[in-house]
Coordinates of C-alpha atoms and ligand atoms in Angstrom, one line a residue:
M73 CA 11.1 -31.2 -5.9
L74 CA 9.4 -28.2 -4.4
T75 CA 5.9 -27.1 -5.4
I76 CA 4.7 -23.5 -4.9
A77 CA 1.0 -22.6 -5.0
L78 CA 0.0 -19.2 -6.3
S79 CA -3.1 -17.5 -7.6
K80 CA -3.3 -15.5 -10.8
G81 CA -3.7 -11.8 -10.6
R82 CA -2.2 -9.4 -8.1
I83 CA -0.6 -12.1 -5.9
L84 CA 1.2 -13.7 -8.9
E85 CA 2.3 -10.3 -10.2
Q86 CA 3.7 -9.1 -6.9
T87 CA 5.3 -12.5 -6.0
L88 CA 7.3 -12.9 -9.2
P89 CA 9.9 -10.3 -8.2
L90 CA 10.3 -11.9 -4.8
L91 CA 10.8 -15.4 -6.3
K92 CA 13.3 -13.9 -8.7
R93 CA 15.4 -12.8 -5.8
A94 CA 15.5 -16.4 -4.6
N95 CA 16.6 -17.3 -8.1
I96 CA 13.3 -18.7 -9.1
E97 CA 12.1 -17.4 -12.5
I98 CA 9.2 -18.2 -14.8
S99 CA 9.6 -17.4 -18.5
E100 CA 7.1 -15.1 -20.3
E101 CA 6.1 -18.1 -22.4
E102 CA 5.2 -20.2 -19.4
L103 CA 3.3 -17.2 -17.8
S104 CA 1.2 -16.5 -20.9
S105 CA 0.4 -20.2 -21.5
R106 CA -2.8 -21.6 -20.1
K107 CA -0.9 -24.2 -18.2
L108 CA -1.8 -24.7 -14.5
I109 CA 1.6 -26.2 -13.7
L110 CA 4.4 -23.9 -14.6
N111 CA 8.1 -24.8 -15.0
T112 CA 10.7 -22.5 -13.6
N113 CA 14.4 -21.9 -14.4
N114 CA 15.1 -24.3 -11.5
E115 CA 14.2 -27.9 -12.4
N116 CA 13.5 -28.6 -8.8
V117 CA 10.8 -26.0 -8.4
K118 CA 7.3 -26.0 -10.0
I119 CA 4.5 -23.4 -9.6
I120 CA 0.9 -24.4 -9.6
I121 CA -1.7 -21.8 -10.4
I122 CA -5.0 -22.1 -8.5
R123 CA -7.8 -19.9 -7.1
A124 CA -6.7 -17.6 -4.2
T125 CA -9.2 -19.3 -1.8
D126 CA -7.9 -22.8 -2.7
V127 CA -4.2 -22.1 -1.8
P128 CA -4.5 -23.0 1.9
S129 CA -6.2 -26.3 1.0
F130 CA -3.5 -27.3 -1.4
V131 CA -0.8 -26.5 1.1
Q132 CA -2.6 -28.1 4.0
H133 CA -2.9 -31.4 2.2
G134 CA 0.6 -31.4 0.9
A135 CA -0.3 -31.0 -2.8
A136 CA 1.9 -27.9 -2.6
D137 CA 4.8 -27.5 -0.2
I138 CA 4.6 -23.7 -0.1
G139 CA 1.8 -21.2 -0.9
I140 CA 1.2 -17.5 -1.0
A141 CA -2.2 -16.4 0.3
G142 CA -3.9 -13.3 1.7
K143 CA -4.4 -13.1 5.4
D144 CA -8.1 -12.8 4.7
V145 CA -8.1 -16.2 2.9
L146 CA -6.1 -17.7 5.7
M147 CA -8.4 -16.5 8.5
E148 CA -11.4 -17.7 6.7
H149 CA -9.8 -21.1 6.0
G150 CA -8.7 -21.6 9.6
A151 CA -5.1 -22.5 8.4
V152 CA -4.9 -25.8 10.2
G153 CA -2.0 -28.0 9.1
L154 CA 0.2 -25.2 7.9
F155 CA 2.7 -22.7 9.1
E156 CA 2.6 -19.0 8.3
L157 CA 6.3 -18.3 7.9
L158 CA 6.5 -14.8 6.5
D159 CA 4.5 -11.6 6.0
L160 CA 5.4 -10.7 2.4
N161 CA 3.9 -7.2 2.8
I162 CA 2.3 -7.4 -0.7
S163 CA -1.3 -7.2 -1.9
K164 CA -2.1 -5.0 1.1
C165 CA -5.6 -3.9 1.9
S166 CA -8.0 -3.7 4.9
L167 CA -11.0 -5.8 5.9
M168 CA -13.7 -3.2 6.6
V169 CA -17.4 -2.7 7.4
A170 CA -19.1 -0.5 4.9
A171 CA -22.6 1.0 4.5
T172 CA -24.3 4.0 3.0
S173 CA -24.1 5.8 6.4
K174 CA -23.0 5.3 10.0
E175 CA -26.7 5.2 11.1
M176 CA -27.3 2.1 9.0
L177 CA -25.2 0.2 11.5
D178 CA -27.6 0.9 14.4
Q179 CA -29.8 -2.1 14.1
Q180 CA -31.2 -4.6 16.6
T181 CA -30.0 -7.3 14.3
L182 CA -27.5 -6.1 11.8
K183 CA -27.8 -7.8 8.4
I184 CA -24.3 -8.2 6.8
A185 CA -23.5 -9.4 3.3
T186 CA -20.0 -10.8 3.0
K187 CA -17.7 -13.5 1.6
Y188 CA -15.8 -13.4 5.0
V189 CA -18.3 -15.2 7.2
N190 CA -15.9 -16.4 9.9
C191 CA -14.0 -13.1 10.3
T192 CA -17.3 -11.2 10.4
K193 CA -18.8 -13.5 13.0
Q194 CA -15.8 -13.2 15.2
Y195 CA -15.6 -9.4 14.9
F196 CA -19.2 -8.7 15.8
Q197 CA -19.1 -11.3 18.6
Q198 CA -16.3 -9.4 20.2
K199 CA -18.3 -6.2 19.9
G200 CA -21.3 -8.0 21.4
Q201 CA -23.5 -7.0 18.5
Q202 CA -26.2 -9.3 17.2
V203 CA -25.9 -10.0 13.5
E204 CA -27.3 -12.0 10.6
I205 CA -24.7 -12.9 8.0
I206 CA -25.6 -13.5 4.4
K207 CA -22.8 -15.3 2.6
L208 CA -22.1 -14.0 -0.9
Y209 CA -19.3 -15.0 -3.4
G210 CA -19.0 -11.6 -5.1
S211 CA -20.5 -8.2 -5.8
M212 CA -21.0 -7.5 -2.1
E213 CA -21.5 -3.8 -2.8
L214 CA -24.8 -4.5 -4.4
A215 CA -26.4 -6.0 -1.3
P216 CA -27.2 -2.8 0.6
K217 CA -28.5 -1.1 -2.5
V218 CA -31.1 -3.7 -3.1
G219 CA -32.0 -4.1 0.5
L220 CA -30.4 -7.5 1.0
S221 CA -28.3 -6.2 3.9
H222 CA -27.7 -3.2 6.0
C223 CA -24.0 -3.2 5.4
I224 CA -21.1 -5.3 3.9
V225 CA -17.8 -6.6 5.1
D226 CA -15.2 -6.6 2.3
L227 CA -11.6 -5.8 1.4
V228 CA -10.9 -2.2 0.7
D229 CA -7.8 -0.8 -1.0
T230 CA -8.2 2.6 -2.6
G231 CA -11.9 2.8 -1.6
N232 CA -12.9 3.5 -5.2
T233 CA -15.2 0.5 -5.4
L234 CA -17.1 1.5 -2.3
K235 CA -17.4 5.1 -3.5
A236 CA -18.6 4.1 -6.9
N237 CA -21.4 2.2 -5.2
G238 CA -22.4 4.9 -2.7
L239 CA -20.8 3.2 0.3
K240 CA -18.5 4.5 3.0
P241 CA -15.8 2.5 4.9
L242 CA -17.0 2.8 8.5
E243 CA -15.2 0.3 10.7
H244 CA -11.7 -1.2 10.2
I245 CA -11.6 -4.9 11.2
I246 CA -8.0 -5.8 10.3
D247 CA -5.0 -5.0 8.0
I248 CA -4.5 -7.6 5.3
S249 CA -1.3 -8.6 3.4
S250 CA -0.1 -11.8 1.7
R251 CA 1.7 -14.5 3.7
L252 CA 4.0 -17.3 2.8
I253 CA 2.7 -20.5 4.1
V254 CA 4.3 -24.0 4.4
N255 CA 2.9 -27.5 4.8
V256 CA 3.9 -28.8 8.2
A257 CA 5.3 -32.1 6.9
S258 CA 7.2 -30.4 4.1
Y259 CA 8.7 -28.0 6.5
R260 CA 10.2 -31.0 8.3
T261 CA 11.3 -33.1 5.3
K262 CA 12.5 -30.3 3.1
N263 CA 13.6 -28.0 5.8
K264 CA 17.0 -27.0 4.5
Q265 CA 15.7 -26.2 1.0
I266 CA 12.6 -24.3 2.2
R267 CA 14.6 -22.3 4.7
G268 CA 17.1 -21.4 2.0
Y269 CA 14.5 -19.9 -0.3
V270 CA 12.7 -18.2 2.6
S271 CA 15.8 -16.5 3.9
K272 CA 16.6 -15.2 0.4
I273 CA 13.0 -13.8 0.0
K274 CA 13.1 -12.4 3.5
G275 CA 16.5 -10.8 3.0
K276 CA 15.1 -8.7 0.2
L277 CA 11.8 -7.7 1.8
Ligands
PRT65 O1 -10.8 -13.1 -8.3 P1 -11.0 -14.5 -7.8 O2 -12.4 -14.8 -7.4 O3 -10.3 -15.6 -8.6 O4 -10.2 -14.6 -6.4 P2 -9.9 -13.5 -5.4 O5 -10.8 -12.3 -5.6 O6 -9.8 -14.0 -4.0 O7 -8.4 -13.1 -5.9 P3 -7.7 -11.7 -6.1 O8 -6.5 -12.0 -7.0 O9 -8.7 -10.7 -6.6 O10 -7.3 -11.4 -4.7 C1 -6.3 -12.1 -4.0 C2 -5.9 -11.5 -2.7 O11 -5.5 -10.1 -3.0 C3 -7.0 -11.3 -1.7 O12 -7.3 -12.5 -1.0 C4 -6.5 -10.2 -0.8 O13 -5.6 -10.8 0.2 C5 -5.6 -9.4 -1.8 N1 -6.2 -8.1 -2.1 C6 -5.5 -6.9 -1.9 C7 -7.4 -7.8 -2.6 C8 -7.5 -6.4 -2.7 N2 -6.3 -5.9 -2.3 C9 -8.7 -5.8 -3.2 N3 -8.8 -4.5 -3.3 N4 -8.4 -8.6 -3.0 C10 -9.5 -8.0 -3.5 N5 -9.7 -6.6 -3.6 C11 -11.0 -6.2 -4.2 C12 -12.1 -6.0 -3.1 O14 -12.7 -7.2 -2.9 C13 -13.0 -5.0 -3.8 O15 -13.9 -5.6 -4.7 O16 -10.9 -4.9 -4.9 C14 -12.1 -4.2 -4.6 C15 -11.7 -3.0 -3.7 O17 -10.6 -2.3 -4.2 P4 -10.6 -0.7 -4.1 O18 -9.2 -0.3 -4.6 O19 -11.6 -0.2 -5.1 O20 -10.9 -0.3 -2.7
MG66 MG1 -11.0 -11.0 -7.3

Protein backbone atom coordinates (compact mmCIF):
# COMPACT_ATOMS: atom_id res chain seq x y z
CA MET A 1 0.00 0.00 0.00
CA LEU A 2 1.20 3.50 -0.89
CA THR A 3 -0.27 6.66 0.66
CA ILE A 4 0.11 10.03 -1.05
CA ALA A 5 -0.58 13.28 0.85
CA LEU A 6 -2.00 16.19 -1.12
CA SER A 7 -3.67 19.50 -0.29
CA LYS A 8 -6.96 20.65 -1.82
CA GLY A 9 -6.83 23.58 -4.18
CA ARG A 10 -4.18 24.43 -6.74
CA ILE A 11 -1.79 21.61 -5.78
CA LEU A 12 -4.44 18.89 -6.07
CA GLU A 13 -5.69 20.31 -9.37
CA GLN A 14 -2.23 20.51 -10.91
CA THR A 15 -1.10 17.14 -9.50
CA LEU A 16 -4.00 15.08 -10.91
CA PRO A 17 -2.68 15.13 -14.51
CA LEU A 18 0.78 14.11 -13.28
CA LEU A 19 -0.61 11.17 -11.28
CA LYS A 20 -2.69 10.15 -14.26
CA ARG A 21 0.49 9.74 -16.26
CA ALA A 22 1.71 7.32 -13.60
CA ASN A 23 -1.62 5.51 -14.07
CA ILE A 24 -3.06 6.78 -10.78
CA GLU A 25 -6.55 8.21 -11.22
CA ILE A 26 -9.21 9.49 -8.84
CA SER A 27 -12.85 9.39 -9.95
CA GLU A 28 -15.00 12.55 -10.05
CA GLU A 29 -17.17 10.97 -7.40
CA GLU A 30 -14.25 10.53 -5.00
CA LEU A 31 -13.00 14.05 -5.72
CA SER A 32 -16.34 15.70 -5.07
CA SER A 33 -16.98 13.71 -1.90
CA ARG A 34 -16.03 15.15 1.45
CA LYS A 35 -13.87 12.16 2.23
CA LEU A 36 -10.33 12.81 3.45
CA ILE A 37 -9.04 9.44 2.27
CA LEU A 38 -9.63 8.95 -1.43
CA ASN A 39 -9.45 5.68 -3.32
CA THR A 40 -7.77 5.56 -6.70
CA ASN A 41 -8.13 3.22 -9.68
CA ASN A 42 -5.09 1.43 -8.22
CA GLU A 43 -6.11 -0.55 -5.13
CA ASN A 44 -2.56 -0.20 -3.77
CA VAL A 45 -2.62 3.61 -3.82
CA LYS A 46 -4.61 5.92 -1.52
CA ILE A 47 -4.66 9.71 -1.43
CA ILE A 48 -5.08 11.64 1.80
CA ILE A 49 -6.31 15.24 1.66
CA ILE A 50 -4.79 17.58 4.26
CA ARG A 51 -3.83 21.23 4.75
CA ALA A 52 -0.86 22.29 2.58
CA THR A 53 1.22 23.17 5.65
CA ASP A 54 0.57 19.75 7.21
CA VAL A 55 1.92 17.72 4.26
CA PRO A 56 5.59 17.63 5.44
CA SER A 57 4.56 16.45 8.93
CA PHE A 58 2.46 13.57 7.60
CA VAL A 59 5.33 12.45 5.35
CA GLN A 60 8.03 12.99 7.99
CA HIS A 61 6.21 10.73 10.45
CA GLY A 62 5.35 8.09 7.86
CA ALA A 63 1.57 8.63 7.90
CA ALA A 64 2.02 9.19 4.17
CA ASP A 65 4.80 7.67 2.05
CA ILE A 66 4.80 10.46 -0.49
CA GLY A 67 3.59 14.05 -0.44
CA ILE A 68 3.44 17.08 -2.66
CA ALA A 69 4.18 20.42 -1.04
CA GLY A 70 5.30 23.91 -2.01
CA LYS A 71 8.97 24.77 -1.48
CA ASP A 72 7.72 27.59 0.78
CA VAL A 73 6.04 25.07 3.08
CA LEU A 74 9.10 22.78 3.03
CA MET A 75 11.50 25.60 3.91
CA GLU A 76 9.34 26.73 6.82
CA HIS A 77 8.91 23.18 8.07
CA GLY A 78 12.61 22.38 7.89
CA ALA A 79 11.92 19.14 6.00
CA VAL A 80 13.80 16.83 8.39
CA GLY A 81 13.17 13.09 7.90
CA LEU A 82 12.14 13.32 4.29
CA PHE A 83 13.70 13.42 0.84
CA GLU A 84 12.84 15.97 -1.81
CA LEU A 85 12.86 13.77 -4.92
CA LEU A 86 11.45 15.91 -7.67
CA ASP A 87 10.68 19.49 -8.64
CA LEU A 88 7.25 19.16 -10.25
CA ASN A 89 7.33 22.71 -11.63
CA ILE A 90 3.69 23.28 -10.69
CA SER A 91 2.01 25.91 -8.48
CA LYS A 92 4.84 28.29 -9.24
CA CYS A 93 5.20 31.68 -7.59
CA SER A 94 7.81 33.82 -5.80
CA LEU A 95 8.43 34.66 -2.17
CA MET A 96 8.78 38.44 -2.07
CA VAL A 97 9.14 41.47 0.17
CA ALA A 98 6.35 43.97 -0.52
CA ALA A 99 5.50 47.44 0.78
CA THR A 100 3.77 50.63 -0.32
CA SER A 101 7.11 52.07 -1.47
CA LYS A 102 10.84 51.31 -1.51
CA GLU A 103 11.45 53.98 1.15
CA MET A 104 9.35 52.00 3.63
CA LEU A 105 12.15 49.43 3.77
CA ASP A 106 14.67 51.97 5.12
CA GLN A 107 14.10 51.44 8.83
CA GLN A 108 16.43 50.99 11.77
CA THR A 109 14.37 47.95 12.72
CA LEU A 110 12.16 46.80 9.86
CA LYS A 111 8.78 45.46 11.03
CA ILE A 112 7.65 42.59 8.81
CA ALA A 113 4.33 40.76 8.84
CA THR A 114 4.50 37.24 7.42
CA LYS A 115 3.47 33.60 7.61
CA TYR A 116 7.05 32.71 6.57
CA VAL A 117 8.98 33.45 9.77
CA ASN A 118 11.99 31.17 9.15
CA CYS A 119 12.55 32.17 5.52
CA THR A 120 12.18 35.84 6.42
CA LYS A 121 14.59 35.61 9.35
CA GLN A 122 17.19 33.87 7.19
CA TYR A 123 16.86 36.32 4.29
CA PHE A 124 17.30 39.45 6.40
CA GLN A 125 20.06 37.89 8.49
CA GLN A 126 22.01 37.33 5.27
CA LYS A 127 21.44 40.98 4.33
CA GLY A 128 22.51 42.07 7.81
CA GLN A 129 19.31 44.02 8.35
CA GLN A 130 17.71 44.19 11.79
CA VAL A 131 14.07 43.08 11.72
CA GLU A 132 11.09 42.44 13.94
CA ILE A 133 8.89 39.68 12.60
CA ILE A 134 5.16 39.53 13.30
CA LYS A 135 3.74 36.09 12.58
CA LEU A 136 0.36 36.12 10.83
CA TYR A 137 -1.69 33.24 9.43
CA GLY A 138 -3.37 35.16 6.60
CA SER A 139 -4.36 38.57 5.17
CA MET A 140 -0.75 39.73 5.32
CA GLU A 141 -1.54 42.58 2.86
CA LEU A 142 -3.58 44.30 5.54
CA ALA A 143 -0.69 44.71 7.97
CA PRO A 144 1.10 47.71 6.34
CA LYS A 145 -2.24 49.47 5.79
CA VAL A 146 -3.15 49.49 9.45
CA GLY A 147 0.35 50.21 10.70
CA LEU A 148 1.05 46.76 12.06
CA SER A 149 4.21 46.46 9.94
CA HIS A 150 6.40 48.38 7.46
CA CYS A 151 6.24 45.59 4.90
CA ILE A 152 5.21 41.98 4.32
CA VAL A 153 6.86 38.81 3.04
CA ASP A 154 4.40 36.72 1.03
CA LEU A 155 3.94 34.61 -2.08
CA VAL A 156 3.31 36.51 -5.29
CA ASP A 157 2.02 35.07 -8.55
CA THR A 158 0.32 37.61 -10.82
CA GLY A 159 0.87 40.46 -8.35
CA ASN A 160 -2.85 41.31 -8.45
CA THR A 161 -3.36 40.79 -4.73
CA LEU A 162 -0.53 43.21 -3.87
CA LYS A 163 -1.77 45.75 -6.40
CA ALA A 164 -5.34 45.60 -5.10
CA ASN A 165 -3.98 46.47 -1.67
CA GLY A 166 -1.67 49.29 -2.76
CA LEU A 167 1.53 47.26 -2.28
CA LYS A 168 4.52 46.80 -4.59
CA PRO A 169 6.74 43.73 -4.94
CA LEU A 170 10.18 45.11 -4.00
CA GLU A 171 12.62 42.30 -3.25
CA HIS A 172 12.63 38.78 -4.65
CA ILE A 173 13.63 36.21 -2.01
CA ILE A 174 13.26 32.92 -3.86
CA ASP A 175 11.36 31.15 -6.67
CA ILE A 176 8.79 28.63 -5.40
CA SER A 177 7.36 25.49 -6.99
CA SER A 178 5.87 22.25 -5.68
CA ARG A 179 8.10 19.32 -4.80
CA LEU A 180 7.50 15.60 -4.50
CA ILE A 181 8.71 14.47 -1.08
CA VAL A 182 9.19 10.98 0.30
CA ASN A 183 9.45 9.54 3.79
CA VAL A 184 13.01 8.31 4.36
CA ALA A 185 11.96 4.86 5.66
CA SER A 186 9.35 4.39 2.90
CA TYR A 187 11.96 5.19 0.31
CA ARG A 188 13.99 2.26 1.64
CA THR A 189 11.18 -0.28 2.14
CA LYS A 190 9.06 0.60 -0.92
CA ASN A 191 11.93 1.72 -3.11
CA LYS A 192 10.99 -0.14 -6.28
CA GLN A 193 7.35 0.91 -6.18
CA ILE A 194 8.14 4.55 -5.41
CA ARG A 195 10.88 4.83 -8.02
CA GLY A 196 8.52 3.32 -10.56
CA TYR A 197 5.90 6.02 -10.01
CA VAL A 198 8.48 8.79 -9.78
CA SER A 199 10.14 7.88 -13.06
CA LYS A 200 6.75 7.86 -14.82
CA ILE A 201 5.89 11.28 -13.40
CA LYS A 202 9.37 12.58 -14.15
CA GLY A 203 9.32 11.27 -17.70
CA LYS A 204 6.31 13.44 -18.49
CA LEU A 205 7.43 16.66 -16.83
O1 LIG B 1 -5.48 27.93 1.83
P1 LIG B 1 -4.97 27.16 3.02
O2 LIG B 1 -4.79 28.00 4.23
O3 LIG B 1 -5.67 25.86 3.24
O4 LIG B 1 -3.49 26.68 2.68
P2 LIG B 1 -2.50 27.34 1.67
O5 LIG B 1 -2.81 28.76 1.41
O6 LIG B 1 -1.11 27.00 2.12
O7 LIG B 1 -2.83 26.45 0.39
P3 LIG B 1 -2.95 26.91 -1.12
O8 LIG B 1 -3.63 25.79 -1.81
O9 LIG B 1 -3.54 28.28 -1.22
O10 LIG B 1 -1.43 27.00 -1.57
C1 LIG B 1 -0.67 25.85 -1.64
C2 LIG B 1 0.66 26.18 -2.28
O11 LIG B 1 0.48 26.76 -3.57
C3 LIG B 1 1.54 27.17 -1.54
O12 LIG B 1 2.21 26.58 -0.47
C4 LIG B 1 2.48 27.63 -2.67
O13 LIG B 1 3.59 26.75 -2.75
C5 LIG B 1 1.64 27.49 -3.93
N1 LIG B 1 1.21 28.78 -4.51
C6 LIG B 1 1.46 29.14 -5.78
C7 LIG B 1 0.55 29.78 -3.92
C8 LIG B 1 0.40 30.80 -4.87
N2 LIG B 1 0.98 30.37 -6.02
C9 LIG B 1 -0.28 32.03 -4.51
N3 LIG B 1 -0.39 32.93 -5.35
N4 LIG B 1 0.03 29.92 -2.67
C10 LIG B 1 -0.62 31.05 -2.36
N5 LIG B 1 -0.79 32.11 -3.22
C11 LIG B 1 -1.54 33.30 -2.69
C12 LIG B 1 -0.61 34.30 -2.00
O14 LIG B 1 -0.40 33.93 -0.65
C13 LIG B 1 -1.38 35.61 -2.11
O15 LIG B 1 -2.39 35.71 -1.15
O16 LIG B 1 -2.17 34.02 -3.72
C14 LIG B 1 -2.05 35.43 -3.47
C15 LIG B 1 -1.18 36.10 -4.49
O17 LIG B 1 -1.54 35.74 -5.77
P4 LIG B 1 -1.47 36.83 -6.95
O18 LIG B 1 -1.71 36.05 -8.19
O19 LIG B 1 -2.53 37.84 -6.66
O20 LIG B 1 -0.08 37.44 -6.91
MG1 LIG C 1 -4.54 29.61 0.50
